[in-house]
Short mmCIF file of C-alpha atoms in Angstrom, two decimals:
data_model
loop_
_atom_site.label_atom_id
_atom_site.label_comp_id
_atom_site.label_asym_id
_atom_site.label_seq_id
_atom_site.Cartn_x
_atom_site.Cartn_y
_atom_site.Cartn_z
CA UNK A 1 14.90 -13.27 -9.46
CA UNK A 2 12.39 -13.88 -6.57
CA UNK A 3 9.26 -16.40 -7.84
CA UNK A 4 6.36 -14.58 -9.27
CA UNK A 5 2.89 -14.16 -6.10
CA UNK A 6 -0.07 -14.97 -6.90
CA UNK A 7 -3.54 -13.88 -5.06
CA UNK A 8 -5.69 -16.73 -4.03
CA UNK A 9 -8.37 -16.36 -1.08
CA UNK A 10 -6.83 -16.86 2.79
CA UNK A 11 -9.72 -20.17 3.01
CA UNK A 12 -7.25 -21.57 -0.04
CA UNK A 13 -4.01 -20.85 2.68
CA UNK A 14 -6.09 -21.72 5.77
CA UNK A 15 -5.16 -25.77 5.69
CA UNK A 16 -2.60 -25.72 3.04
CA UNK A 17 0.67 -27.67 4.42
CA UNK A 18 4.09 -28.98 2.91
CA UNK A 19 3.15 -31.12 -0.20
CA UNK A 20 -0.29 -30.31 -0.38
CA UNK A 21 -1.56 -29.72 -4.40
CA UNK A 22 -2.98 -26.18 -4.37
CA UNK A 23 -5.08 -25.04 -7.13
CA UNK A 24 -4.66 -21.82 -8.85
CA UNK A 25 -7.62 -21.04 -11.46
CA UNK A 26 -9.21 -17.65 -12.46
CA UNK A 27 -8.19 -14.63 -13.47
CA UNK A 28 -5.15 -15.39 -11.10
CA UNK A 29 -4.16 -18.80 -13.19
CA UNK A 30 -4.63 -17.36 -16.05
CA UNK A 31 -2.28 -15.29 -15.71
CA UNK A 32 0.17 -17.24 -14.80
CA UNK A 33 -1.02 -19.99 -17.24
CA UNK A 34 -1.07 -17.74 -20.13
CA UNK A 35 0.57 -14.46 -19.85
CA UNK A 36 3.83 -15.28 -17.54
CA UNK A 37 3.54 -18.96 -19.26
CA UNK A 38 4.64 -20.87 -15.85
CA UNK A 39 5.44 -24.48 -16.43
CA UNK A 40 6.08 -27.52 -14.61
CA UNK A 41 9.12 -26.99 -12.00
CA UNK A 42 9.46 -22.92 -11.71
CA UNK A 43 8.99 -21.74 -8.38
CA UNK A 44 5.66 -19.98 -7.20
CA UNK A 45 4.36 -18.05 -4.46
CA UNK A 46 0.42 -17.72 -3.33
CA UNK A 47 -0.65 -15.17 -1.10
CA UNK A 48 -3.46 -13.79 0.56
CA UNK A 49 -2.31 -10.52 0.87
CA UNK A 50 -2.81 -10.50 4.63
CA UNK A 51 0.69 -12.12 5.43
CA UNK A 52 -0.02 -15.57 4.99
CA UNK A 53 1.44 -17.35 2.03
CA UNK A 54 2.64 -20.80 0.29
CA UNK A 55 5.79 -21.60 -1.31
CA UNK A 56 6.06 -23.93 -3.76
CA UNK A 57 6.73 -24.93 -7.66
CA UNK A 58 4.68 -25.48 -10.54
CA UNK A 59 2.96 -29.90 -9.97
CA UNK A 60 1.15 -29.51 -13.96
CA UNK A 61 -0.40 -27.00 -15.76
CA UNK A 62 -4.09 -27.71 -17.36
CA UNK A 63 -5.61 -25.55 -19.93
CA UNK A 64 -5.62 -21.96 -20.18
CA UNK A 65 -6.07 -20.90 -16.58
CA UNK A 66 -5.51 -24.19 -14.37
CA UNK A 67 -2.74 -24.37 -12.84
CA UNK A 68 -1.82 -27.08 -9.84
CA UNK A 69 1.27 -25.89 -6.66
CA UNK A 70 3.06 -28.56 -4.71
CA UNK A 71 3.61 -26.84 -1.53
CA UNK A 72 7.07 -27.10 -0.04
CA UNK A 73 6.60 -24.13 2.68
CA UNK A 74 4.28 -22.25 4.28
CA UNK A 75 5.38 -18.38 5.87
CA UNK A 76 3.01 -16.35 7.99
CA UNK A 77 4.19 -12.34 7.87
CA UNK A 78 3.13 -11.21 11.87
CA UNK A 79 3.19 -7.24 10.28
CA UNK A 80 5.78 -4.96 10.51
CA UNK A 81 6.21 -2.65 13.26
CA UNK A 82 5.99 0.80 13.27
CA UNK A 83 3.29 0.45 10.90
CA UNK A 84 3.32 3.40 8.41
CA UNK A 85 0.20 5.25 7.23
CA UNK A 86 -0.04 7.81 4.56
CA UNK A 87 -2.50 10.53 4.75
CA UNK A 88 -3.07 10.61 0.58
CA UNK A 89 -5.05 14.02 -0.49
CA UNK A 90 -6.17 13.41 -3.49
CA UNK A 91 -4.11 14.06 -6.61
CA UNK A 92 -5.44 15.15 -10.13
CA UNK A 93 -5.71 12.89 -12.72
CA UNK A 94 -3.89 9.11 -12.80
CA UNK A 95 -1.64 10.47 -10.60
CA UNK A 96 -3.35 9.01 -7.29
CA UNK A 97 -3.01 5.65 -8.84
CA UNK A 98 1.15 6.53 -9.48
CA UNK A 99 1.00 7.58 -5.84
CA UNK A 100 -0.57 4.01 -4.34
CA UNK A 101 1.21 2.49 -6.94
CA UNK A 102 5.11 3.54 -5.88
CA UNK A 103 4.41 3.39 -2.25
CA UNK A 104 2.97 0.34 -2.33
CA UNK A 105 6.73 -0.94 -4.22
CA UNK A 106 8.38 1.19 -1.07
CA UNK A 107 6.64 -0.40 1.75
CA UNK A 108 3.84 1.73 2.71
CA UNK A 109 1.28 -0.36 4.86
CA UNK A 110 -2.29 1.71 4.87
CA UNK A 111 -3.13 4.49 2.63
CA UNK A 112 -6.10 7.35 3.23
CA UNK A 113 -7.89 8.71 1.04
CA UNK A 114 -8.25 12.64 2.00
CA UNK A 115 -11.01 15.59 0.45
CA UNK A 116 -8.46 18.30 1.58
CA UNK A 117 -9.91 21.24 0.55
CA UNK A 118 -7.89 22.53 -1.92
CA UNK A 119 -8.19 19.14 -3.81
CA UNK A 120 -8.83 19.73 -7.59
CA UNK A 121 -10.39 16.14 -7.70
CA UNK A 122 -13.21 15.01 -5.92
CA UNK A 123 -15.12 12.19 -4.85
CA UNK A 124 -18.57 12.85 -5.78
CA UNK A 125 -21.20 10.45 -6.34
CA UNK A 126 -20.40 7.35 -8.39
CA UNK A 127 -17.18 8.85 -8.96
CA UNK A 128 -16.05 7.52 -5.12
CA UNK A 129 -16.38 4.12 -5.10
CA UNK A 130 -14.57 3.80 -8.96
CA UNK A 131 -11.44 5.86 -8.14
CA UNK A 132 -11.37 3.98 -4.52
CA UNK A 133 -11.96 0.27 -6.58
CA UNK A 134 -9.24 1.41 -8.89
CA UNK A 135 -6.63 2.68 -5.67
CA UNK A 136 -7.34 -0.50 -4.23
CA UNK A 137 -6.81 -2.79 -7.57
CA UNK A 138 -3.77 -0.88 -8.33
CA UNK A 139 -2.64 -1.76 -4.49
CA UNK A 140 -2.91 -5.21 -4.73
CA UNK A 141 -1.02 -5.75 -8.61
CA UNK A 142 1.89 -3.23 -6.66
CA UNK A 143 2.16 -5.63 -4.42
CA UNK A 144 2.36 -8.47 -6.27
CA UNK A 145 4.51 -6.73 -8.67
CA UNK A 146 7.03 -6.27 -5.60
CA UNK A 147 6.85 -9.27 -4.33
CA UNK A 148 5.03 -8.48 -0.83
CA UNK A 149 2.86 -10.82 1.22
CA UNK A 150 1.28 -8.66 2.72
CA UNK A 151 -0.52 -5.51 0.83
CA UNK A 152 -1.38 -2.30 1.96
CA UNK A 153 -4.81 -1.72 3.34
CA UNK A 154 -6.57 1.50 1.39
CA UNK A 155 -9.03 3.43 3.77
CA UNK A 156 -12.38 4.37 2.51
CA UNK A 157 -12.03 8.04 1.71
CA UNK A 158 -11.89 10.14 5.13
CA UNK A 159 -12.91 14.12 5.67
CA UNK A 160 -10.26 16.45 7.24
CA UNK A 161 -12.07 15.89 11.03
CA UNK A 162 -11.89 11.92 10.07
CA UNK A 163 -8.02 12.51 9.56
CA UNK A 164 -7.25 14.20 12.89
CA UNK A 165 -9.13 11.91 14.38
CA UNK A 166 -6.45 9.31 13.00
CA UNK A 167 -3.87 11.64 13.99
CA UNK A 168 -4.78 11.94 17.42
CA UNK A 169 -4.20 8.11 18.17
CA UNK A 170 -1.51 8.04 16.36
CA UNK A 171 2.12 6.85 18.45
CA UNK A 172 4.18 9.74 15.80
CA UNK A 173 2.30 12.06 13.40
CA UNK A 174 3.51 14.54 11.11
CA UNK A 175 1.82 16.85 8.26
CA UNK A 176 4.55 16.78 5.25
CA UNK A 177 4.72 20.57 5.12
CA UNK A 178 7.89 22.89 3.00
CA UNK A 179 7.85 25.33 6.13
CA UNK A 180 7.42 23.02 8.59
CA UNK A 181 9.61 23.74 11.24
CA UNK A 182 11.00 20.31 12.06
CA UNK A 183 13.04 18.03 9.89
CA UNK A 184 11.03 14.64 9.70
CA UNK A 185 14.76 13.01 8.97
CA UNK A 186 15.99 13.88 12.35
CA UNK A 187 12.65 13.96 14.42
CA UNK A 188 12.27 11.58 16.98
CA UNK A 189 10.00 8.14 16.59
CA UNK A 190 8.62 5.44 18.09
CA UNK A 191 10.01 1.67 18.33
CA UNK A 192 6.49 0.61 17.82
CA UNK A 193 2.59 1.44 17.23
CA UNK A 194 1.88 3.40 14.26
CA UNK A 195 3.65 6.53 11.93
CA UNK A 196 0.77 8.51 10.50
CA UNK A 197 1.85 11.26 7.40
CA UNK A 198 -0.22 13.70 6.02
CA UNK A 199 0.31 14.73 2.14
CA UNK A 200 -1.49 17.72 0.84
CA UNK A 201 -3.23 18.25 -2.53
CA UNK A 202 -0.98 20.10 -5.52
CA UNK A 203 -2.62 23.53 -3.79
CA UNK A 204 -1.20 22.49 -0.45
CA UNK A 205 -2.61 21.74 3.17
CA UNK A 206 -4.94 24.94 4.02
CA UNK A 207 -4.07 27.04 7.40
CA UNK A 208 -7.39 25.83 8.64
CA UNK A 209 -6.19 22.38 8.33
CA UNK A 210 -2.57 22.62 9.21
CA UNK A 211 -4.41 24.15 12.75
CA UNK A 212 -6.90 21.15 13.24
CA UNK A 213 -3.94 18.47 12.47
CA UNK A 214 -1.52 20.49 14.85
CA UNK A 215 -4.19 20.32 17.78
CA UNK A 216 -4.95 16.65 16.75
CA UNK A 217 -0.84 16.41 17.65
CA UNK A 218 0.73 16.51 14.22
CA UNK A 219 2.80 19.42 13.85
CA UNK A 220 4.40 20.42 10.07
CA UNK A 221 7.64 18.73 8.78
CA UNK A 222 9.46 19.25 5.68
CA UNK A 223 11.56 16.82 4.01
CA UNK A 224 13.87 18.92 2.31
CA UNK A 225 15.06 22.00 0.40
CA UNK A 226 12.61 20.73 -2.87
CA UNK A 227 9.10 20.80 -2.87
CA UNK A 228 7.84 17.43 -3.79
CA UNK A 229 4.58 16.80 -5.82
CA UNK A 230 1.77 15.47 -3.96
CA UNK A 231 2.65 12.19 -5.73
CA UNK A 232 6.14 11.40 -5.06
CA UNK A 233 6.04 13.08 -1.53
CA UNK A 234 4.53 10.19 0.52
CA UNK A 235 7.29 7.78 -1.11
CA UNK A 236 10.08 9.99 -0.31
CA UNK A 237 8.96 9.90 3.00
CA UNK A 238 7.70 6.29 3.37
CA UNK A 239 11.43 5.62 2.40
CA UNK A 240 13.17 7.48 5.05
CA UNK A 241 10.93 6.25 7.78
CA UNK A 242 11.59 2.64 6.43
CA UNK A 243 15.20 3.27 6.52
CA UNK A 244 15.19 5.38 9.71
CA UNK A 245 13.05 2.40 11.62
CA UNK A 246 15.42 -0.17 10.84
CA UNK A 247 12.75 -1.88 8.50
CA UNK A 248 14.79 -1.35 5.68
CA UNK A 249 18.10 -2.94 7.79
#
């Protein structure tokens, strides 16, 4: 099994080198101090999230939450390329979080927030930051759970004229549509740039929108013969683009 990552600020990473002593406290050490009980020897990653990241093995272990890395290598991760973004309209109940949560483990690298208009859930008030604090949170412990150096950046939440404006620069865009006319697994994409994908809300992408996106230069694909919740939908299709890319080679 691949060593356990750890988060630890990109200043921490910034001068680190092959046997430096890196210090891994907080919430972060503790962790790995007292729930996955890392001891002197097993192997250890620290990342920053952005790409940058230390490899090394447990030097000692102090207290609760202190634990000390002898670094042995240091990786920088230059981003993948496409880049894929997913268009997320926001789901009802937990199931957002199940959404950022499994693409994240797939390979997804930017997630947006949408108010589609047939969204059951919405953003209001205090409400927004919370449910984008908890996206985010749940981004970062998917990517640590799947072992990625780099984690997917979550978008503060955009409005349906924010998301064509995304679409619009956009090298390959698509709205994830059951009628769409085109087949997303044999439509044609780029070597490079960036793979925007609309998902709808459980009430599906309104005419109105499916218009504005289609001027903006994303016309409607389907995936296949089954209608996918809003949930699962930007996974199945994060998946074929990874595989279709030759990111997943």
């Amino acid at each position: 099994m691949t060593a356990p990552v750890f988060v630890v600020p990109t200043d921490v990473l910034a001068a680190a080198t092959p046997g430096a002593h890196l210090l891994l406290d907080g919430p972060e050490g503790r962790h790995a101090v007292s729930v996955r009980r890392l001891g002197p020897g097993e192997e250890i990653v620290l990342s920053d999230g952005d790409g940058r990241a230390a490899f090394g093995h447990v030097h000692a272990v102090e207290g609760k939450d202190h634990l000390y890395v002898e670094v042995e290598g240091i990786r920088s991760d230059p981003g993948p390329s496409p880049r894929i973004t997913v268009v997320q309209a926001l789901p009802k109940g937990d199931r957002g979080e199940l959404a950022v949560e499994t693409m994240t483990e797939t390979g997804v690298d930017r997630i947006v927030p949408w108010a589609a208009s047939r969204c059951i859930t919405q953003w209001r008030g205090e409400r927004g930051p919370k449910a984008l604090a908890k996206w985010r949170a749940t981004a970062r412990e998917a990517g640590k759970q799947s072992r990625r150096l780099r984690f997917p950046d979550v978008e503060e939440l955009m409005s349906t004229r924010q998301v064509a404006q995304l679409l619009a620069s956009a090298s390959f865009a698509a709205v994830l549509h059951e009628e769409g006319s085109h087949a997303l697994a044999t439509a044609e994409l780029p070597a490079g740039g960036e793979i925007v994908l609309v998902v709808g809300p459980e009430g599906g992408v309104s005419p109105e929108e499916i218009e504005e996106f289609r001027a903006a230069g994303a016309a409607p694909y389907r995936l296949g013969a089954s209608v996918l919740r809003t949930s699962t939908a930007g996974v199945a299709a994060t998946a074929l683009l990874l595989a279709r890319t030759g990111r997943w080679n």
